[in-house]
mmCIF file of C-alpha atoms in Angstrom:
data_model
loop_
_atom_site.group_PDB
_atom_site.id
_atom_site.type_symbol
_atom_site.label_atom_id
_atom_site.label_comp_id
_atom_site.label_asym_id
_atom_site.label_seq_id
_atom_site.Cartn_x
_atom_site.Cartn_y
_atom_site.Cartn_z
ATOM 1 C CA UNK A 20 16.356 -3.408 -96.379
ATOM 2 C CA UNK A 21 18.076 -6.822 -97.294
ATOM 3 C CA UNK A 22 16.276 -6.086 -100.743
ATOM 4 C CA UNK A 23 17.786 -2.631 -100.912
ATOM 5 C CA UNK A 24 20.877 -3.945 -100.611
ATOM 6 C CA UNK A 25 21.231 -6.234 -103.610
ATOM 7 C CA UNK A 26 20.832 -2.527 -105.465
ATOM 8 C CA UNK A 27 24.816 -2.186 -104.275
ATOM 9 C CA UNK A 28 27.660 -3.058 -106.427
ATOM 10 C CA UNK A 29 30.739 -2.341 -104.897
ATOM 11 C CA UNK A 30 33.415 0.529 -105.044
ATOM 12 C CA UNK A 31 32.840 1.289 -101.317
ATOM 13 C CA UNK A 32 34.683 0.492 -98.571
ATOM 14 C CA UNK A 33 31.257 0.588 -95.867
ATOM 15 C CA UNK A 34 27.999 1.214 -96.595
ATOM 16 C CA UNK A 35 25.581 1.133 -93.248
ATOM 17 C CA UNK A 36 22.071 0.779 -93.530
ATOM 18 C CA UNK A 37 19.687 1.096 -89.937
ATOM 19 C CA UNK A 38 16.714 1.506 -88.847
ATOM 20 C CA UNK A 39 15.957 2.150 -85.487
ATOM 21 C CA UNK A 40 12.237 0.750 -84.722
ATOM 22 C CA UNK A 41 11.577 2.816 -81.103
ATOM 23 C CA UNK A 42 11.780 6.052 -83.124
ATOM 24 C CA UNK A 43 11.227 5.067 -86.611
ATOM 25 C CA UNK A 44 14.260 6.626 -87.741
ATOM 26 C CA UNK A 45 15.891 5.375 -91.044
ATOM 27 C CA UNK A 46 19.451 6.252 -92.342
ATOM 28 C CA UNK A 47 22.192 5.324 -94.581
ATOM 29 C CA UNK A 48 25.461 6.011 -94.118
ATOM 30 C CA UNK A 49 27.711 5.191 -96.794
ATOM 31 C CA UNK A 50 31.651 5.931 -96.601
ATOM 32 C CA UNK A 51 33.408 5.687 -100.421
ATOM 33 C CA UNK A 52 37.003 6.404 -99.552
ATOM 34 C CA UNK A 53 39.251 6.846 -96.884
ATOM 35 C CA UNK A 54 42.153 6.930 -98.733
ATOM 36 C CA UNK A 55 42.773 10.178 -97.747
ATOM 37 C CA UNK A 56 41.275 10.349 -94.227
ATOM 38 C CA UNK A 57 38.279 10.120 -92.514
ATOM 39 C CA UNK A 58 35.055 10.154 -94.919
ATOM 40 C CA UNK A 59 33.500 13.819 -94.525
ATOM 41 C CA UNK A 60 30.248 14.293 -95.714
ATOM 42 C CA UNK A 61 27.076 15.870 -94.810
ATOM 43 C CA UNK A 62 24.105 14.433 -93.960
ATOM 44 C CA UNK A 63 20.704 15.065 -95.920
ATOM 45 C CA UNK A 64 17.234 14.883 -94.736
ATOM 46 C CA UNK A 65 15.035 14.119 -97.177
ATOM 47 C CA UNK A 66 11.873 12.279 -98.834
ATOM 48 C CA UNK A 67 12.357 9.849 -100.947
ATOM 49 C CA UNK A 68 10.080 7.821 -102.980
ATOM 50 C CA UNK A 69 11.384 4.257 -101.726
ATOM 51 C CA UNK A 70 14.555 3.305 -100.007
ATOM 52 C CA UNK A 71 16.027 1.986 -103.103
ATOM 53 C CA UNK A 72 16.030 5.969 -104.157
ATOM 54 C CA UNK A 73 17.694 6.955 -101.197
ATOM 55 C CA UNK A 74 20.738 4.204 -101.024
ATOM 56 C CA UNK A 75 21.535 5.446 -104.824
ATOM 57 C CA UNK A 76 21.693 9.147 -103.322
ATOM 58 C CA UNK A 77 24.061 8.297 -100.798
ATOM 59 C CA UNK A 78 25.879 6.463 -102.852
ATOM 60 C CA UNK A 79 25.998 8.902 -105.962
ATOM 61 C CA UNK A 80 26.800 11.710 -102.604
ATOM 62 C CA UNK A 81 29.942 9.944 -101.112
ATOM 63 C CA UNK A 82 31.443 8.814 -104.621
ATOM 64 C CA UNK A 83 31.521 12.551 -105.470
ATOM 65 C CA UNK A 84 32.344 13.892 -101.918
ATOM 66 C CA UNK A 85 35.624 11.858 -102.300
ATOM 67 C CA UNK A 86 36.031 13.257 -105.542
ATOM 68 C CA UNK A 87 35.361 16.910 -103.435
ATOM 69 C CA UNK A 88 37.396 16.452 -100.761
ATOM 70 C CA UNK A 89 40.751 15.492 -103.489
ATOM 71 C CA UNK A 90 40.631 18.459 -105.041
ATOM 72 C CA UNK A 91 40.080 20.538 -102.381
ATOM 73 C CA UNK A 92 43.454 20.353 -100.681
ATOM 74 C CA UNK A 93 42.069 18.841 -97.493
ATOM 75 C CA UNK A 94 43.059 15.568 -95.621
ATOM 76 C CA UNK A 95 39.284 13.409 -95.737
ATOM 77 C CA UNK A 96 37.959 11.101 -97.508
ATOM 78 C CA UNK A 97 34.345 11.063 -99.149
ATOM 79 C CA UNK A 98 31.098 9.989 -97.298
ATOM 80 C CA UNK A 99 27.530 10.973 -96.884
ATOM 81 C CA UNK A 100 24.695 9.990 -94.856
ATOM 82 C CA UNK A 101 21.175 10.470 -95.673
ATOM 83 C CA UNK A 102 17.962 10.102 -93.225
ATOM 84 C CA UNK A 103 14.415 9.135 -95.093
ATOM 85 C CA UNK A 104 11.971 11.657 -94.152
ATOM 86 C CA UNK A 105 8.184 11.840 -94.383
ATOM 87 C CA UNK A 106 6.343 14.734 -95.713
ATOM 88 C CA UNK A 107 5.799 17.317 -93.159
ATOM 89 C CA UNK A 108 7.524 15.465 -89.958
ATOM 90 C CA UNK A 109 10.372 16.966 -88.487
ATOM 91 C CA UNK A 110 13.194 15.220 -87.184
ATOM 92 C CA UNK A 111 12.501 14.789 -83.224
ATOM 93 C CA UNK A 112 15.123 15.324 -80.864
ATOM 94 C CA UNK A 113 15.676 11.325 -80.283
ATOM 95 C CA UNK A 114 16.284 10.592 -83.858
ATOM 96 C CA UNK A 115 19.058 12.917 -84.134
ATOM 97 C CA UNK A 116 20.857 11.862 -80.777
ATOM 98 C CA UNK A 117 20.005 8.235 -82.230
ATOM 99 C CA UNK A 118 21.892 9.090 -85.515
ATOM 100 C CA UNK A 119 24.633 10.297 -83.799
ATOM 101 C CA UNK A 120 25.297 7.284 -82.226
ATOM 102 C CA UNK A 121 25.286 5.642 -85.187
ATOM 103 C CA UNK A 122 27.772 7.935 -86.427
ATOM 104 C CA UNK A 123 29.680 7.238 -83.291
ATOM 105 C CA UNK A 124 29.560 3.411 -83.898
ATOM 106 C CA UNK A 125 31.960 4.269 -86.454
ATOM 107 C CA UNK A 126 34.927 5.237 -84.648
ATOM 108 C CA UNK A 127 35.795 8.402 -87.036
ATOM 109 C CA UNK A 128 36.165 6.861 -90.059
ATOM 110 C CA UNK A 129 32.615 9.022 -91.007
ATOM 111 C CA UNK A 130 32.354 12.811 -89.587
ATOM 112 C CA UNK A 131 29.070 14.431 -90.961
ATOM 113 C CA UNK A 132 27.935 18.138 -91.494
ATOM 114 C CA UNK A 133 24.824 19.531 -92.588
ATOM 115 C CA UNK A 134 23.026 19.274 -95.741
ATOM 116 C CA UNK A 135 20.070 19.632 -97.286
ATOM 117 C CA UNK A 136 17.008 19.422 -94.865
ATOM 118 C CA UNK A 137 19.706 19.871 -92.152
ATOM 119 C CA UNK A 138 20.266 22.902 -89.828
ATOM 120 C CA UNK A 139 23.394 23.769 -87.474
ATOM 121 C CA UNK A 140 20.837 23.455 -84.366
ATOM 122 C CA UNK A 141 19.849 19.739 -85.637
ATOM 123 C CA UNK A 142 23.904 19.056 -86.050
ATOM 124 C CA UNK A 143 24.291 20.219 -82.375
ATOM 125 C CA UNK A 144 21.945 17.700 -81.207
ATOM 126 C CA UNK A 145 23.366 14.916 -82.897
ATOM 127 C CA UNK A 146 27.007 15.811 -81.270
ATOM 128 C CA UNK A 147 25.361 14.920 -77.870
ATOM 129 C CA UNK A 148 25.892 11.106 -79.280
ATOM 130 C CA UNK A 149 29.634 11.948 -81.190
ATOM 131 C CA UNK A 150 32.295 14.354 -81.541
ATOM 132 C CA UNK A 151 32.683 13.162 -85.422
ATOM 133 C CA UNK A 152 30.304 16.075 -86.346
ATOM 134 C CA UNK A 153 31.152 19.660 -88.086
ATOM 135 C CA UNK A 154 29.867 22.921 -88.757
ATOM 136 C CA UNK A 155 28.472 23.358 -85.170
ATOM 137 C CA UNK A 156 30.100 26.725 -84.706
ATOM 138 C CA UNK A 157 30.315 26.322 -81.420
ATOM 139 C CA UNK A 158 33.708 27.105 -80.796
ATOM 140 C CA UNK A 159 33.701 30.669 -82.421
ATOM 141 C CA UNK A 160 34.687 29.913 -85.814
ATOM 142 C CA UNK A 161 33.425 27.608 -88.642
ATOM 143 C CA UNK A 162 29.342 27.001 -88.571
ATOM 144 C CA UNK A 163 26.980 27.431 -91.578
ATOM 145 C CA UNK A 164 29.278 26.635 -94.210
ATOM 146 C CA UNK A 165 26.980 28.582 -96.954
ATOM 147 C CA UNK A 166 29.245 31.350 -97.255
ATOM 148 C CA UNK A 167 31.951 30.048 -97.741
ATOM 149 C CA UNK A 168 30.419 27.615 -100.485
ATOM 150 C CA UNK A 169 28.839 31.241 -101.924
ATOM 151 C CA UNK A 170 32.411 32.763 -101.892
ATOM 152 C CA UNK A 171 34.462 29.483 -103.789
ATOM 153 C CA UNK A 172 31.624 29.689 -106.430
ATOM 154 C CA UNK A 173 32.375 33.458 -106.661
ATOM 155 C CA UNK A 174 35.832 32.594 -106.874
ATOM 156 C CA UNK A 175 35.291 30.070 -109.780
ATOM 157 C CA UNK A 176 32.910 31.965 -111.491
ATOM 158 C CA UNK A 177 35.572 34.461 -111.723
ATOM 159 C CA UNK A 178 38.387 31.858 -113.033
ATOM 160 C CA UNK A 179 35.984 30.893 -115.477
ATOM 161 C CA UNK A 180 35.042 34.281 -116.822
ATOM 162 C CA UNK A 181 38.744 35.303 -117.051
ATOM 163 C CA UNK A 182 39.074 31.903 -119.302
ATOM 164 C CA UNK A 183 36.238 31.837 -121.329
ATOM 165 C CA UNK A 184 35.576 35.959 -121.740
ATOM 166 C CA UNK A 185 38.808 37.252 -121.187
ATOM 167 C CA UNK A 186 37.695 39.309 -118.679
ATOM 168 C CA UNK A 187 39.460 40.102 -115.438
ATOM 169 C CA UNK A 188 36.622 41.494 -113.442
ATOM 170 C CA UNK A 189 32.631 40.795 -113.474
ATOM 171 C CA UNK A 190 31.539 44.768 -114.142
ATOM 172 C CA UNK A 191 28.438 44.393 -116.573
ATOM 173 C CA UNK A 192 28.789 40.293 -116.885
ATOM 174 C CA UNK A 193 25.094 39.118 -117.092
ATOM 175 C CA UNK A 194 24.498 36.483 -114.864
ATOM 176 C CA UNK A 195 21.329 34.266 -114.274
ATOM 177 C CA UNK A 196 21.052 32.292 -110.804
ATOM 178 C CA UNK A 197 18.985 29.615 -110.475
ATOM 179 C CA UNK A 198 18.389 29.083 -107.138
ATOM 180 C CA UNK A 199 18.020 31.652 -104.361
ATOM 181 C CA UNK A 200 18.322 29.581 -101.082
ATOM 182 C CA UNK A 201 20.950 30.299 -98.750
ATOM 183 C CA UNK A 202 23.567 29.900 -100.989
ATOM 184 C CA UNK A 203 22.204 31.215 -104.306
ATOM 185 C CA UNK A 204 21.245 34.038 -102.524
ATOM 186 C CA UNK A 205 24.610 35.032 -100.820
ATOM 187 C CA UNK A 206 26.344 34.205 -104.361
ATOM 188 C CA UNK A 207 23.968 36.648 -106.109
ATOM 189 C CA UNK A 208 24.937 39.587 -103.634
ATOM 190 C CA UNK A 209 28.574 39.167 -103.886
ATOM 191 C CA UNK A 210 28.030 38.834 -107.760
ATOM 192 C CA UNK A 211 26.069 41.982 -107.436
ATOM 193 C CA UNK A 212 28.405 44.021 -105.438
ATOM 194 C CA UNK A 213 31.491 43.382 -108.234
ATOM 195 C CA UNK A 214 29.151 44.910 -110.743
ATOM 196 C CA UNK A 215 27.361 41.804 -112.412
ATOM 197 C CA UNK A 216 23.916 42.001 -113.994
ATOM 198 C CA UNK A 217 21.563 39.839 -112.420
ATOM 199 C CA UNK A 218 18.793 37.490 -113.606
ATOM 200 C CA UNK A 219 17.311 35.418 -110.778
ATOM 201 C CA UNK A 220 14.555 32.646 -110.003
ATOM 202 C CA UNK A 221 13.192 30.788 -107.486
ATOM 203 C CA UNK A 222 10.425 28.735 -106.361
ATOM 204 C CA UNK A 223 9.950 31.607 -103.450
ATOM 205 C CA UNK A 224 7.904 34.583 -105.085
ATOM 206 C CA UNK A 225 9.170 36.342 -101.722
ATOM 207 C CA UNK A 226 13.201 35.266 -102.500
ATOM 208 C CA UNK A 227 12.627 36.900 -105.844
ATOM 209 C CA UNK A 228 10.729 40.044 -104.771
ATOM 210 C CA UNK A 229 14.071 40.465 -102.004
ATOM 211 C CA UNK A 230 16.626 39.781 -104.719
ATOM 212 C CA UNK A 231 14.958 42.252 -107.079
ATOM 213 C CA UNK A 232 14.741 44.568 -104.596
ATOM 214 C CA UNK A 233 17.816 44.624 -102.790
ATOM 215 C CA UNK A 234 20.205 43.571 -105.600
ATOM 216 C CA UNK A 235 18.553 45.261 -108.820
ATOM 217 C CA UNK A 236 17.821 41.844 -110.097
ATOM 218 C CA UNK A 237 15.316 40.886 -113.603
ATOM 219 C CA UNK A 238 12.885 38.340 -112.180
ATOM 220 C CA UNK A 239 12.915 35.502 -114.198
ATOM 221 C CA UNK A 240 10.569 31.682 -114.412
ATOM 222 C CA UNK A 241 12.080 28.880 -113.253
ATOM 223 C CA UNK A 242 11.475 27.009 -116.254
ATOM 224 C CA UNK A 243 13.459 29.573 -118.617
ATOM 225 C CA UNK A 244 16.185 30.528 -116.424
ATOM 226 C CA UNK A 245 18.542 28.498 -117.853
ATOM 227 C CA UNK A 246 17.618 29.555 -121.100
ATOM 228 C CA UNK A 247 18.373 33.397 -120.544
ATOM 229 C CA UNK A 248 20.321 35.419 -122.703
ATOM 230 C CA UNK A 249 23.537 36.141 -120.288
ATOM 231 C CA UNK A 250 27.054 35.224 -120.445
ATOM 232 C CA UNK A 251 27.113 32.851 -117.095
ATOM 233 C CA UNK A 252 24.625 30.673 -115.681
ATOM 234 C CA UNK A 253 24.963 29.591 -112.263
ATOM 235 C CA UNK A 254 22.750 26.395 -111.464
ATOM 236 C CA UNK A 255 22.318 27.029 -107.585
ATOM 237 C CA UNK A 256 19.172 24.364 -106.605
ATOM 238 C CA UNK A 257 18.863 21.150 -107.777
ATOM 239 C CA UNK A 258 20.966 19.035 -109.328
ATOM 240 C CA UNK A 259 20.556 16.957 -112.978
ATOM 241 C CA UNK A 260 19.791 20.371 -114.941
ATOM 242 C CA UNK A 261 22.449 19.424 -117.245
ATOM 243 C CA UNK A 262 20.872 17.350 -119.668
ATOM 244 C CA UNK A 263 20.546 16.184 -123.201
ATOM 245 C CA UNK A 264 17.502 18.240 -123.035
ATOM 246 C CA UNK A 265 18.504 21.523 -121.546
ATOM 247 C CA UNK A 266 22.588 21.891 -122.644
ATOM 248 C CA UNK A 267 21.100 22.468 -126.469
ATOM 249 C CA UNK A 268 19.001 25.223 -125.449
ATOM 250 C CA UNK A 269 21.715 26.806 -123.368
ATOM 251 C CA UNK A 270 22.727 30.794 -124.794
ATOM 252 C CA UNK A 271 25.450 31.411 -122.248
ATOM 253 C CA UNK A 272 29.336 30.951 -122.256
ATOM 254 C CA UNK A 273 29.982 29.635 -118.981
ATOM 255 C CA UNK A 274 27.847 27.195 -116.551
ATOM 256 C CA UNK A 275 29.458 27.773 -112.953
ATOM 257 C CA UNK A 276 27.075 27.348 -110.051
ATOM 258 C CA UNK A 277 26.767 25.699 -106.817
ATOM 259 C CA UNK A 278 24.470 22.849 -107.178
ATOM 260 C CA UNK A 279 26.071 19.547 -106.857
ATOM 261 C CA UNK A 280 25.207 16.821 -109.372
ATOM 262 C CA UNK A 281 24.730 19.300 -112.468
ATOM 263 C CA UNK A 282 25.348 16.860 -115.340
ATOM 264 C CA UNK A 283 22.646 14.465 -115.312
ATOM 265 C CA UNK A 284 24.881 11.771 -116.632
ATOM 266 C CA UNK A 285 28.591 11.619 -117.335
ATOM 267 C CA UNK A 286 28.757 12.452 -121.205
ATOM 268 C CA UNK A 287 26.918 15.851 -121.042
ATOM 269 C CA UNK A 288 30.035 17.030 -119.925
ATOM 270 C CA UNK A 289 31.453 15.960 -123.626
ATOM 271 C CA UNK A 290 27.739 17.567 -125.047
ATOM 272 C CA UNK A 291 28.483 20.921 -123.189
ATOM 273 C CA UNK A 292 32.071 20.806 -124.521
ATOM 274 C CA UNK A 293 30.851 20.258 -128.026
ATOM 275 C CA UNK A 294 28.672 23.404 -127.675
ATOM 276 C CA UNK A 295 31.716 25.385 -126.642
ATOM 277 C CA UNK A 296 30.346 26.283 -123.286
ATOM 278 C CA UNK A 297 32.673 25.854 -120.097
ATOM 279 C CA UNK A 298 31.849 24.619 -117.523
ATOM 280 C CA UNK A 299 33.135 24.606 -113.749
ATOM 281 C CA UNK A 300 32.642 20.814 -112.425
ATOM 282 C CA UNK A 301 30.186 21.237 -109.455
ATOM 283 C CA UNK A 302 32.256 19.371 -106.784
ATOM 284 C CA UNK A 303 35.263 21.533 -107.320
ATOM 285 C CA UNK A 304 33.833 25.167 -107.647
ATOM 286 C CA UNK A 305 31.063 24.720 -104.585
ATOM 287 C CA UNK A 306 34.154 22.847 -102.278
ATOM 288 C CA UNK A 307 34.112 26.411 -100.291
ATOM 289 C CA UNK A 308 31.524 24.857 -97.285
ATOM 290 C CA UNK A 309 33.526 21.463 -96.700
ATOM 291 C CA UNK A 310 36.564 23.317 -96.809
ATOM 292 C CA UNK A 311 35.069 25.673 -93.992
ATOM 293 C CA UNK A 312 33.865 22.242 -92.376
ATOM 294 C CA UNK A 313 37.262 20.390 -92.419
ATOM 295 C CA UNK A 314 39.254 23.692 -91.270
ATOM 296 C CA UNK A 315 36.761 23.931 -88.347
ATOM 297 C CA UNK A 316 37.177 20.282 -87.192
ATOM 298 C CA UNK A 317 40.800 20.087 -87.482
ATOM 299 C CA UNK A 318 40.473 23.259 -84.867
ATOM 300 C CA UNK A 319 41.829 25.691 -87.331
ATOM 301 C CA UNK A 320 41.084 29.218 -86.525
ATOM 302 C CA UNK A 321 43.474 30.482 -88.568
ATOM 303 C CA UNK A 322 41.127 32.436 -91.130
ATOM 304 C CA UNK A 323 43.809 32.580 -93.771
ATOM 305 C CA UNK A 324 44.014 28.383 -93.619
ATOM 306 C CA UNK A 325 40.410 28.741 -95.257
ATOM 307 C CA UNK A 326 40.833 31.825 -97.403
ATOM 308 C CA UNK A 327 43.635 30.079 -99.132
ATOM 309 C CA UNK A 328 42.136 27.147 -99.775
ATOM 310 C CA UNK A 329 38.998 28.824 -101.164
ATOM 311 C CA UNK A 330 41.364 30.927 -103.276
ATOM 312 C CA UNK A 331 42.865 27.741 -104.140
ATOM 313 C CA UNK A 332 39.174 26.982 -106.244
ATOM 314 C CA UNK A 333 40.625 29.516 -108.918
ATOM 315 C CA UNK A 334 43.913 27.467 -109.246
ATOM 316 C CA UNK A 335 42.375 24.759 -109.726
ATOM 317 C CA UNK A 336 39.412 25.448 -112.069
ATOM 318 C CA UNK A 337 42.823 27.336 -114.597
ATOM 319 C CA UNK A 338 44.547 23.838 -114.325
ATOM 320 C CA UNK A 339 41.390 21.786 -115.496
ATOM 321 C CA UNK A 340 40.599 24.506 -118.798
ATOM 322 C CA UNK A 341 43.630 24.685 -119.608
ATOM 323 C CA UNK A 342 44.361 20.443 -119.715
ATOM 324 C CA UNK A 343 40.323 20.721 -121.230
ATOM 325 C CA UNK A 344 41.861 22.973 -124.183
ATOM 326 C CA UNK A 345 45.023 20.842 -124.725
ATOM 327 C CA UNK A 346 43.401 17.810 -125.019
ATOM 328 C CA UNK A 347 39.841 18.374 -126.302
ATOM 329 C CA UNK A 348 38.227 16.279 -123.366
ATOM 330 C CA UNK A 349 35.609 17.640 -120.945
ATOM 331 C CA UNK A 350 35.995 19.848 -118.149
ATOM 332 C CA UNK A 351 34.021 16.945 -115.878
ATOM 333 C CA UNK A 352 36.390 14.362 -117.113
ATOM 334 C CA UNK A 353 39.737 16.019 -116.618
ATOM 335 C CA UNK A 354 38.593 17.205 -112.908
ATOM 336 C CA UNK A 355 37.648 13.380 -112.358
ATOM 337 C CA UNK A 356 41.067 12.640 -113.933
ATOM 338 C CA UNK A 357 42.941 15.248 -111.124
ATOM 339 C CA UNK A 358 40.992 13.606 -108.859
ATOM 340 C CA UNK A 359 41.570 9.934 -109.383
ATOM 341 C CA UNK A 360 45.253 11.190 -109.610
ATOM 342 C CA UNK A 361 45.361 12.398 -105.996
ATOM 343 C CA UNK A 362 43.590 9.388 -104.862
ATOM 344 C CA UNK A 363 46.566 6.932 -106.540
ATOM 345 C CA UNK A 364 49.334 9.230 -105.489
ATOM 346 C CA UNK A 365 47.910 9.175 -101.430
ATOM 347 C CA UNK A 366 47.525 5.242 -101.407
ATOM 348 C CA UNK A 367 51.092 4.414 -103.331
ATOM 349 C CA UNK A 368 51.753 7.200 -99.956
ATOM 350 C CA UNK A 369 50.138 5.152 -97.492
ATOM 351 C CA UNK A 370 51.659 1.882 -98.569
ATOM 352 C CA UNK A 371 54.915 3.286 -98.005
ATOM 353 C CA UNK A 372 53.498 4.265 -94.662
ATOM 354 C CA UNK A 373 53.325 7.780 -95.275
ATOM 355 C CA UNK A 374 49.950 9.098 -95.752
ATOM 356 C CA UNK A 375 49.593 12.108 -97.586
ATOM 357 C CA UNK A 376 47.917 15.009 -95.724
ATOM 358 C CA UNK A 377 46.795 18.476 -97.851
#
């Protein structure tokens, strides 16, 4: 681990690395900002080739969760935690109590959620160690944030139809999702339901054979998907599809999806921009599930406090095309612009001893 560590350069405030040798757990948890409050991030469960892999994913993970969290009109910072998995073994009861009390350690400057490899049940287990844990749903609102995420891409998918097509509703827009897990999926049915044309793929035969059953959906190979002939393509797995490779290839108008990490480095955002095709930055359009997270740990059970925010995705996404048009730069750049410019205007705030709060 001491060797892993020489891998990190700076531009976070903490970055915790453990390992727990009575239950073999291993985790990182790595806060990037707390500028403007506590660093809220999910926590992923994954394999990763070495540990060097997994300290540049929770590092990469936080960076843009603070990005996330400033444009998503809600008082936390950025953070993320990841635990290194091995193939086929499940987290044990144990591990996730013990990584709760490593989130505990903390003092609330880190509250975690679920992410990938993560269910609600595992968070509940790991709030027997700390109450600096969301989307438990245990106190009749909040819990799986997926819909919510499903309904802000919806909502951006929209904004960016209306920009790029001039169209004011999605009847007849063709529409390919990659990626039918729980969020793909719940985005293709709402797309569905306003009248899109679908084109769908996944790694699950069975997810396919559902969404061409139950939504009307053209079944599609992974490995084209992105390459279909439809107006929007919404990226809803993995994330790096974006690439000097693929973006050439693309046919459609708009990229809007919920994967986070789409551009597989920074200037594909300039590449995609050069092609004419707009896209929604990741961390803004899919901000629906942390803004379901941070409403249900602030203990607000107001539904509109959500809905609004969500809505607020639309807003948003307008304000970065239209700067994008003005100026000629990327959609990715300008939302990382917005964002830095939150950031500044909260700590000149909290110098003057008034922290800003969304």
């Amino acid at each position: 681990w001491e060797a892993v560590m020489q891998v990190f350069e700076g531009g976070h405030e903490q970055v915790v690395i453990r390992e727990d040798a009575g239950t073999g757990l291993r985790a990182i948890i790595a806060i990037h900002s707390t500028t403007l409050g506590p660093a809220a991030g999910g926590c992923r469960h994954w394999v990763y080739p070495d540990a060097d892999s997994a300290l540049s994913d929770a590092l990469r993970l936080s960076q843009g969760m603070t990005f996330k969290n400033a444009l998503a009109d809600i008082p936390f910072g950025g953070g993320k935690s990841v635990i290194l998995g091995r193939p086929g073994v499940a987290l044990t009861p144990r591990q996730l109590e013990t990584f709760g009390a490593w989130v505990d350690e903390l003092g609330g400057r880190y509250v975690t959620a679920e992410d990938v490899g993560m269910q609600v049940s595992d968070l509940r287990v790991v709030a027997r160690s700390t109450r600096f844990v969301s989307g438990l749903g245990t106190a009749g609102f909040g819990g799986d944030p997926s819909p919510h995420t499903a309904l802000g891409v919806l909502t951006g998918i929209e904004a960016a139809v209306r920009a790029r097509l001039g169209r004011d509703d999605l009847d007849g827009v063709r529409v390919a999702v990659q990626g039918l897990g729980s969020v793909g999926f719940q985005l293709a049915t709402l797309l569905r339901q306003r009248g899109a044309e679908l084109r769908v793929a996944d790694l699950s035969g069975e997810r396919v054979a559902r969404a061409v059953k139950g939504l009307g959906a053209e079944p599609m190979d992974v490995a084209d998907v992105l390459f279909a002939d439809v107006d929007v393509v919404a990226p809803c797995a993995l994330g790096g599809v974006l690439n000097t490779d693929s973006v050439p290839r693309l046919r459609a108008s708009v990229v809007a999806g919920a994967a986070n990490n789409q551009l597989a480095t920074d200037d594909v955002g300039e590449l995609l921009t050069e092609r004419g095709i707009l896209y929604a930055p990741d961390y803004v359009i899919n901000a629906g599930g942390v803004i379901s997270i941070a409403g249900e740990y602030l203990g607000q059970q107001d539904p509109e406090w959500t809905a609004s925010r969500i809505r607020g995705i639309a807003t948003r996404l307008g304000t970065i095309f239209e700067r994008a048009a003005a100026t000629g730069e990327s959609t990715s750049r300008i939302a990382d612009q917005m964002a830095r410019e939150r950031l500044a205007r909260a700590a000149r705030s909290e110098l003057q001893g008034d922290r800003e709060v969304a």
